[in-house]
Amino acid sequence: MEDKKSSHLIVRRILAWLAGLWQSLGVPLLAVLLALLIGAIILQISGASPVDAYSALFKGAFGSSKNLGRTLEKATPLIFSGLAVAFAFKAGLFNIGAQGQLLFGALASAFIGFAVKGLPPYIHIPLALFGGAAAGALYAAIPGALKTYTGAHEVITTIMLNYIAINITDYFADGPLKDTSPGNIVARTPAILDSAKIPSIQSIPIGFVLAILIAVGVWWLLWRTTIGFEIRTVGLNPSAARYAGMRVAFTVILTMVLSGFLAGMGGAIETQGVVGRYQPGFNTGLGFDGITIALLGKTHPLGVIPAALLVGAMKAGASQMQFSAGVAKEITDVIQALMLFFVAADMIVRWIFRIRSASEEKVILSGWAQGK
Amino acid sequence: MAENETLALEIRHVTKRFPGVLANDDVNFDLRRGEIHALLGENGAGKTTLMNIVYGLYSPDEGEFLINGKKVEIKGPHDAINYGIGMVHQHFMLVPVFTVTENMILGSEVTSGPSLDLNRARREIIELSEAHGLDVDPDALVEDIPVGVQQRVEILKALYRKARVLVLDEPTAVLTPQEAEDLFQVMHQLTDKGVSIIFITHKLKEVLNVADRITVMRRGRVVGHTTPKESTQSDLASMMVGRDVILQVEKGAAKPRNVVLEIAGLTVEDERSIASVKDVSLQVRSGEVLGIAGVQGNGQTELVEALTGLRAARGEVQLDGQKLPFENPRFGTEHGLAHIPEDRHKHGLVLPYSLADNLVLCTYYQKPFASNLQRNDRAVDRNAVELIERFDVRSPSQYVTAGTLSGGNQQKVIVARELSRPISLLVANQPTRGLDVGSIEYIHNEIISMRDLGVAVLLVSAELDEIMALSDRIAVMYRGEIVTVVDAGQATREKLGLWMAGLHPGNA
Ligand SMILES: Nc1ncnc2c1ncn2[C@@H]1O[C@H](COP(=O)(O)OP(=O)(O)OP(=O)(O)O)[C@@H](O)[C@H]1O
Ligand SMILES: [Mg+2]
């Protein structure tokens, strides 16, 4: 009797858990599916075979261990920028500035990578890495401080700071830090020393492993520490955070700084693991993709990983698709944009697939309460 | 058949389950044309859920509805409005930065061509408000008008959409006694015109005064019907709670000792340097309850927020002989101050958090809930299980979010959190607002036993009954100043009423 009851309970728990999982993963999964479907229609209309194109895309991303390695390599900075956006989101902040923070991270790590000489790799690699992360953190402190001390909204300030970052990093790459080796005419820094390069082990980039570890660390920080509790409380209800004695202003700045730290580290890994120097144009869009990835991953630090892998795979497989199916690479940008559109407008997905949202049942909270 | 024709609304066999909760269990309810039908029940009984179902916000698992004897399907609020059902929620649904007119037509906009015809809407609203004696300024911004008037806007909004059945979910919880009287008049005028009203409240006096019939719910079921003629307050109370409730607070004489809270020359000014609290000085001793009586909006909220660190102020405040800094809520928490805030959704709770997290909202960083920045979930959980049990919070588990609890149970979570740590001063602002009689009895007893343990209690309440039942001394606040402080024994309802209206005790 007891036994039957308890096994019944376990079944119900599992069902409830699955329902919860569907609640949180249903929309992103369906959004991806819808985006691929519309992409297929576009391919069909433009005279290409969607099956050929998608299979080439898949082969290009996962077909060989070398291709897989490239996918992981592409996904690595995306995990960081996705984490940066998702993390800030937890404190109710929309960090559009991951791009700018990432640029500063990439530049700073390149500088440490070529200018600091005579260090062994086990010091030089982390030094450049954390130098890049610190540059991103400092740059993100600006919008954090502007928000707390002047009330300027971070969406506006980070967008503007992105432009400033592009111009400043361009200036350094074409001015004081320009590669002066004979014959170079393009704007770029000198190559970093071998001692600062992040290697791959059997086509698995070490940077990717690091990204996974950091994602787990972010999850731990948010849900297992008091700082994370403060960040989430400030994001969900700043008035209650104040009532509870939390330092709201400090928390906002801290969150921005940590968010910038993540973005900056993404830039550093790109410099040290892939590009090998700072060169304008090589990091374009990585920070902005972070917004798509954070939303696709439901702004959860662990959800960011599959989301980044998906986008990374599309980037890695795009050239193969172009080459063997004769389809313009840009179709992957279209698909990515459609994914963002569908997750952001999740009402549309819910409506198409008739999914009830969890919040729908909670529109009206019982209990008197006055907003003001 | 003849009787059927007089039913404005009939609810048959409605059942609604939420994860872990049977919120409505085979509920039947009928509403006659032109009557005021009170729906009573303890916190979490399922009243709001039932009304949300009628209004199409939730879909029932089972059950059907008849309107004027005809079966109808209600799939969403849109259908409900079409069938002439209007609802004023526990939590108003107005847009603060819109004018009254704009709010009123939201969702049923009057247009001429592609543009809004605000002028016509405005005229219609003026006509409507005159016809029903509901005085409002159609051009005022909603954020600028008092709660009582906002509620009128909600009612007008329902009437504007031609409501014949009006649901009022705890409309008086946030009203001053005068505003409540005005509301009852409006309700009677409406029923005279054939509108039928479902009236939810926890105030038994009001039920006996205004209702034609009464239906009582408990734990999702209808447990009885009665009328004001056949019953008394204590009948209703025991019907709701399922046991006898002692409506009178039993307490011995206070034994005040040392001064715990010393307020000297406290002034609170807003951004435009208009003072809402003017040079207030008060003392609260260990082992006594000081009640602050006053019509809402006379500076009580600001006084409490200044004391609890939520608002900047000038003056001297001492807690247990130590200077209490302003704008530092944590200092209070760490020096024995507990605060039951007035607005539970704004300050008291993080609605998307679990009960367990809400129960450590102020002490999350202390041992045993955390050590060295790392949270200890086991301790947080254990604390929640214990408090839910001790304070009888009705909830399927400690993991559900605070937002899914009924209003009264949300309040119990806050009370449990604040009274469960060692304290020397309790500042309670409207501690029983929205609670059922059983829970009020419980919280009143808790406050008195805190007092008897030597806690100093500063109680703010808009309910004169509550002030008189709990206080040992009563301070009357009017326009930001303390008019007088008297021993509770010397205060009568009449005297307090006069002082609250600003009459100086010297002249009374
Ligand atoms: N959206 C929801 N999700 C889960 N449970 C819910 C939800 N809404 C209500 N409940 C549960 O249903 C029960 C009935 O709640 P309801 O709000 O109807 O009570 P009520 O009678 O209005 O109480 P009160 O007088 O405190 O407002 C409660 O146990 C509550 O926790
Ligand atoms: Mg309710």
CSV table of N, CA and C in Angstrom, one decimal, chain B residues 85-138:
chain,number,residue,atom,x,y,z
B,85,ILE,N,-20.7,40.6,-17.8
B,85,ILE,CA,-20.0,40.4,-16.5
B,85,ILE,C,-18.9,41.4,-16.3
B,86,GLY,N,-18.8,42.1,-15.2
B,86,GLY,CA,-17.7,43.0,-15.0
B,86,GLY,C,-17.0,42.6,-13.7
B,87,MET,N,-15.7,42.9,-13.6
B,87,MET,CA,-15.0,42.5,-12.4
B,87,MET,C,-14.1,43.6,-11.9
B,88,VAL,N,-14.1,43.8,-10.6
B,88,VAL,CA,-13.1,44.7,-10.0
B,88,VAL,C,-12.2,43.8,-9.2
B,89,HIS,N,-10.9,43.8,-9.6
B,89,HIS,CA,-10.0,42.8,-9.0
B,89,HIS,C,-9.5,43.3,-7.6
B,90,GLN,N,-9.0,42.3,-6.8
B,90,GLN,CA,-8.3,42.7,-5.6
B,90,GLN,C,-7.2,43.7,-5.9
B,91,HIS,N,-6.6,43.5,-7.0
B,91,HIS,CA,-5.4,44.3,-7.4
B,91,HIS,C,-5.9,45.1,-8.6
B,92,PHE,N,-6.0,46.4,-8.5
B,92,PHE,CA,-6.6,47.1,-9.6
B,92,PHE,C,-5.8,47.0,-10.9
B,93,MET,N,-6.5,47.1,-12.0
B,93,MET,CA,-5.8,46.9,-13.3
B,93,MET,C,-5.8,48.2,-14.1
B,94,LEU,N,-5.5,49.3,-13.5
B,94,LEU,CA,-5.5,50.5,-14.3
B,94,LEU,C,-4.1,50.9,-14.7
B,95,VAL,N,-4.0,51.7,-15.8
B,95,VAL,CA,-2.7,52.2,-16.2
B,95,VAL,C,-2.5,53.5,-15.6
B,96,PRO,N,-1.5,53.6,-14.7
B,96,PRO,CA,-1.3,54.8,-13.8
B,96,PRO,C,-1.1,56.1,-14.6
B,97,VAL,N,-0.4,56.0,-15.8
B,97,VAL,CA,-0.1,57.3,-16.5
B,97,VAL,C,-1.1,57.7,-17.5
B,98,PHE,N,-2.2,56.9,-17.5
B,98,PHE,CA,-3.3,57.3,-18.4
B,98,PHE,C,-4.4,58.1,-17.6
B,99,THR,N,-5.2,58.9,-18.3
B,99,THR,CA,-6.3,59.6,-17.7
B,99,THR,C,-7.4,58.6,-17.4
B,100,VAL,N,-8.4,59.1,-16.6
B,100,VAL,CA,-9.5,58.3,-16.3
B,100,VAL,C,-10.2,57.8,-17.6
B,101,THR,N,-10.4,58.8,-18.5
B,101,THR,CA,-11.1,58.5,-19.7
B,101,THR,C,-10.3,57.4,-20.5
B,102,GLU,N,-9.0,57.6,-20.7
B,102,GLU,CA,-8.2,56.7,-21.4
B,102,GLU,C,-8.3,55.3,-20.8
B,103,ASN,N,-8.3,55.2,-19.5
B,103,ASN,CA,-8.4,53.9,-18.9
B,103,ASN,C,-9.7,53.2,-19.1
B,104,MET,N,-10.7,54.1,-19.1
B,104,MET,CA,-12.1,53.6,-19.2
B,104,MET,C,-12.3,52.9,-20.5
B,105,ILE,N,-11.8,53.5,-21.6
B,105,ILE,CA,-12.1,53.0,-22.9
B,105,ILE,C,-11.1,51.9,-23.4
B,106,LEU,N,-10.0,51.7,-22.6
B,106,LEU,CA,-9.0,50.7,-22.9
B,106,LEU,C,-9.6,49.4,-23.2
B,107,GLY,N,-9.4,48.9,-24.5
B,107,GLY,CA,-10.0,47.6,-24.8
B,107,GLY,C,-11.4,47.7,-25.5
B,108,SER,N,-12.0,48.9,-25.4
B,108,SER,CA,-13.3,49.0,-26.1
B,108,SER,C,-13.3,50.5,-26.6
B,109,GLU,N,-12.3,50.8,-27.4
B,109,GLU,CA,-12.0,52.2,-27.8
B,109,GLU,C,-13.1,52.7,-28.7
B,110,VAL,N,-13.6,53.9,-28.5
B,110,VAL,CA,-14.5,54.6,-29.4
B,110,VAL,C,-13.7,55.2,-30.5
B,111,THR,N,-14.0,55.0,-31.7
B,111,THR,CA,-13.2,55.5,-32.8
B,111,THR,C,-14.0,56.3,-33.7
B,112,SER,N,-13.4,57.3,-34.4
B,112,SER,CA,-14.1,57.9,-35.6
B,112,SER,C,-13.0,57.8,-36.6
B,113,GLY,N,-13.3,56.9,-37.6
B,113,GLY,CA,-12.2,56.6,-38.6
B,113,GLY,C,-11.1,55.9,-37.9
B,114,PRO,N,-9.9,56.2,-38.2
B,114,PRO,CA,-8.8,55.5,-37.6
B,114,PRO,C,-8.4,56.1,-36.3
B,115,SER,N,-8.9,57.2,-35.9
B,115,SER,CA,-8.4,57.8,-34.6
B,115,SER,C,-9.4,57.7,-33.5
B,116,LEU,N,-8.9,57.8,-32.3
B,116,LEU,CA,-9.7,57.7,-31.1
B,116,LEU,C,-10.7,58.9,-31.0
B,117,ASP,N,-11.9,58.6,-30.6
B,117,ASP,CA,-12.8,59.7,-30.4
B,117,ASP,C,-12.9,59.9,-28.9
B,118,LEU,N,-11.9,60.6,-28.3
B,118,LEU,CA,-11.8,60.8,-26.9
B,118,LEU,C,-12.9,61.7,-26.4
B,119,ASN,N,-13.3,62.6,-27.2
B,119,ASN,CA,-14.3,63.6,-26.7
B,119,ASN,C,-15.6,62.9,-26.5
B,120,ARG,N,-16.0,62.0,-27.5
B,120,ARG,CA,-17.3,61.3,-27.3
B,120,ARG,C,-17.2,60.4,-26.1
B,121,ALA,N,-16.1,59.7,-25.9
B,121,ALA,CA,-15.9,58.8,-24.8
B,121,ALA,C,-16.0,59.6,-23.5
B,122,ARG,N,-15.4,60.8,-23.5
B,122,ARG,CA,-15.5,61.6,-22.3
B,122,ARG,C,-16.9,62.0,-21.9
B,123,ARG,N,-17.7,62.4,-23.0
B,123,ARG,CA,-19.1,62.8,-22.7
B,123,ARG,C,-19.8,61.6,-22.2
B,124,GLU,N,-19.6,60.4,-22.8
B,124,GLU,CA,-20.4,59.2,-22.3
B,124,GLU,C,-20.0,58.9,-20.9
B,125,ILE,N,-18.7,59.1,-20.5
B,125,ILE,CA,-18.3,58.8,-19.1
B,125,ILE,C,-19.0,59.8,-18.2
B,126,ILE,N,-19.0,61.0,-18.5
B,126,ILE,CA,-19.6,62.0,-17.6
B,126,ILE,C,-21.1,61.7,-17.4
B,127,GLU,N,-21.8,61.3,-18.5
B,127,GLU,CA,-23.2,60.9,-18.4
B,127,GLU,C,-23.4,59.7,-17.5
B,128,LEU,N,-22.5,58.7,-17.7
B,128,LEU,CA,-22.6,57.5,-16.9
B,128,LEU,C,-22.3,57.8,-15.4
B,129,SER,N,-21.3,58.6,-15.2
B,129,SER,CA,-21.0,58.8,-13.8
B,129,SER,C,-22.1,59.6,-13.1
B,130,GLU,N,-22.8,60.5,-13.9
B,130,GLU,CA,-23.9,61.3,-13.2
B,130,GLU,C,-25.1,60.3,-13.0
B,131,ALA,N,-25.3,59.5,-14.0
B,131,ALA,CA,-26.4,58.6,-13.8
B,131,ALA,C,-26.3,57.7,-12.6
B,132,HIS,N,-25.1,57.3,-12.2
B,132,HIS,CA,-24.9,56.4,-11.1
B,132,HIS,C,-24.4,57.1,-9.9
B,133,GLY,N,-24.3,58.4,-9.9
B,133,GLY,CA,-23.7,59.1,-8.8
B,133,GLY,C,-22.3,58.7,-8.4
B,134,LEU,N,-21.5,58.4,-9.4
B,134,LEU,CA,-20.1,58.0,-9.2
B,134,LEU,C,-19.3,59.2,-9.7
B,135,ASP,N,-18.9,60.0,-8.7
B,135,ASP,CA,-18.2,61.2,-9.0
B,135,ASP,C,-16.7,60.9,-9.4
B,136,VAL,N,-16.3,61.2,-10.7
B,136,VAL,CA,-14.9,61.2,-11.1
B,136,VAL,C,-14.6,62.3,-12.0
B,137,ASP,N,-13.3,62.7,-12.0
B,137,ASP,CA,-12.9,63.7,-13.0
B,137,ASP,C,-12.3,62.9,-14.2
B,138,PRO,N,-13.0,63.0,-15.4
B,138,PRO,CA,-12.5,62.2,-16.5
B,138,PRO,C,-11.1,62.5,-17.0
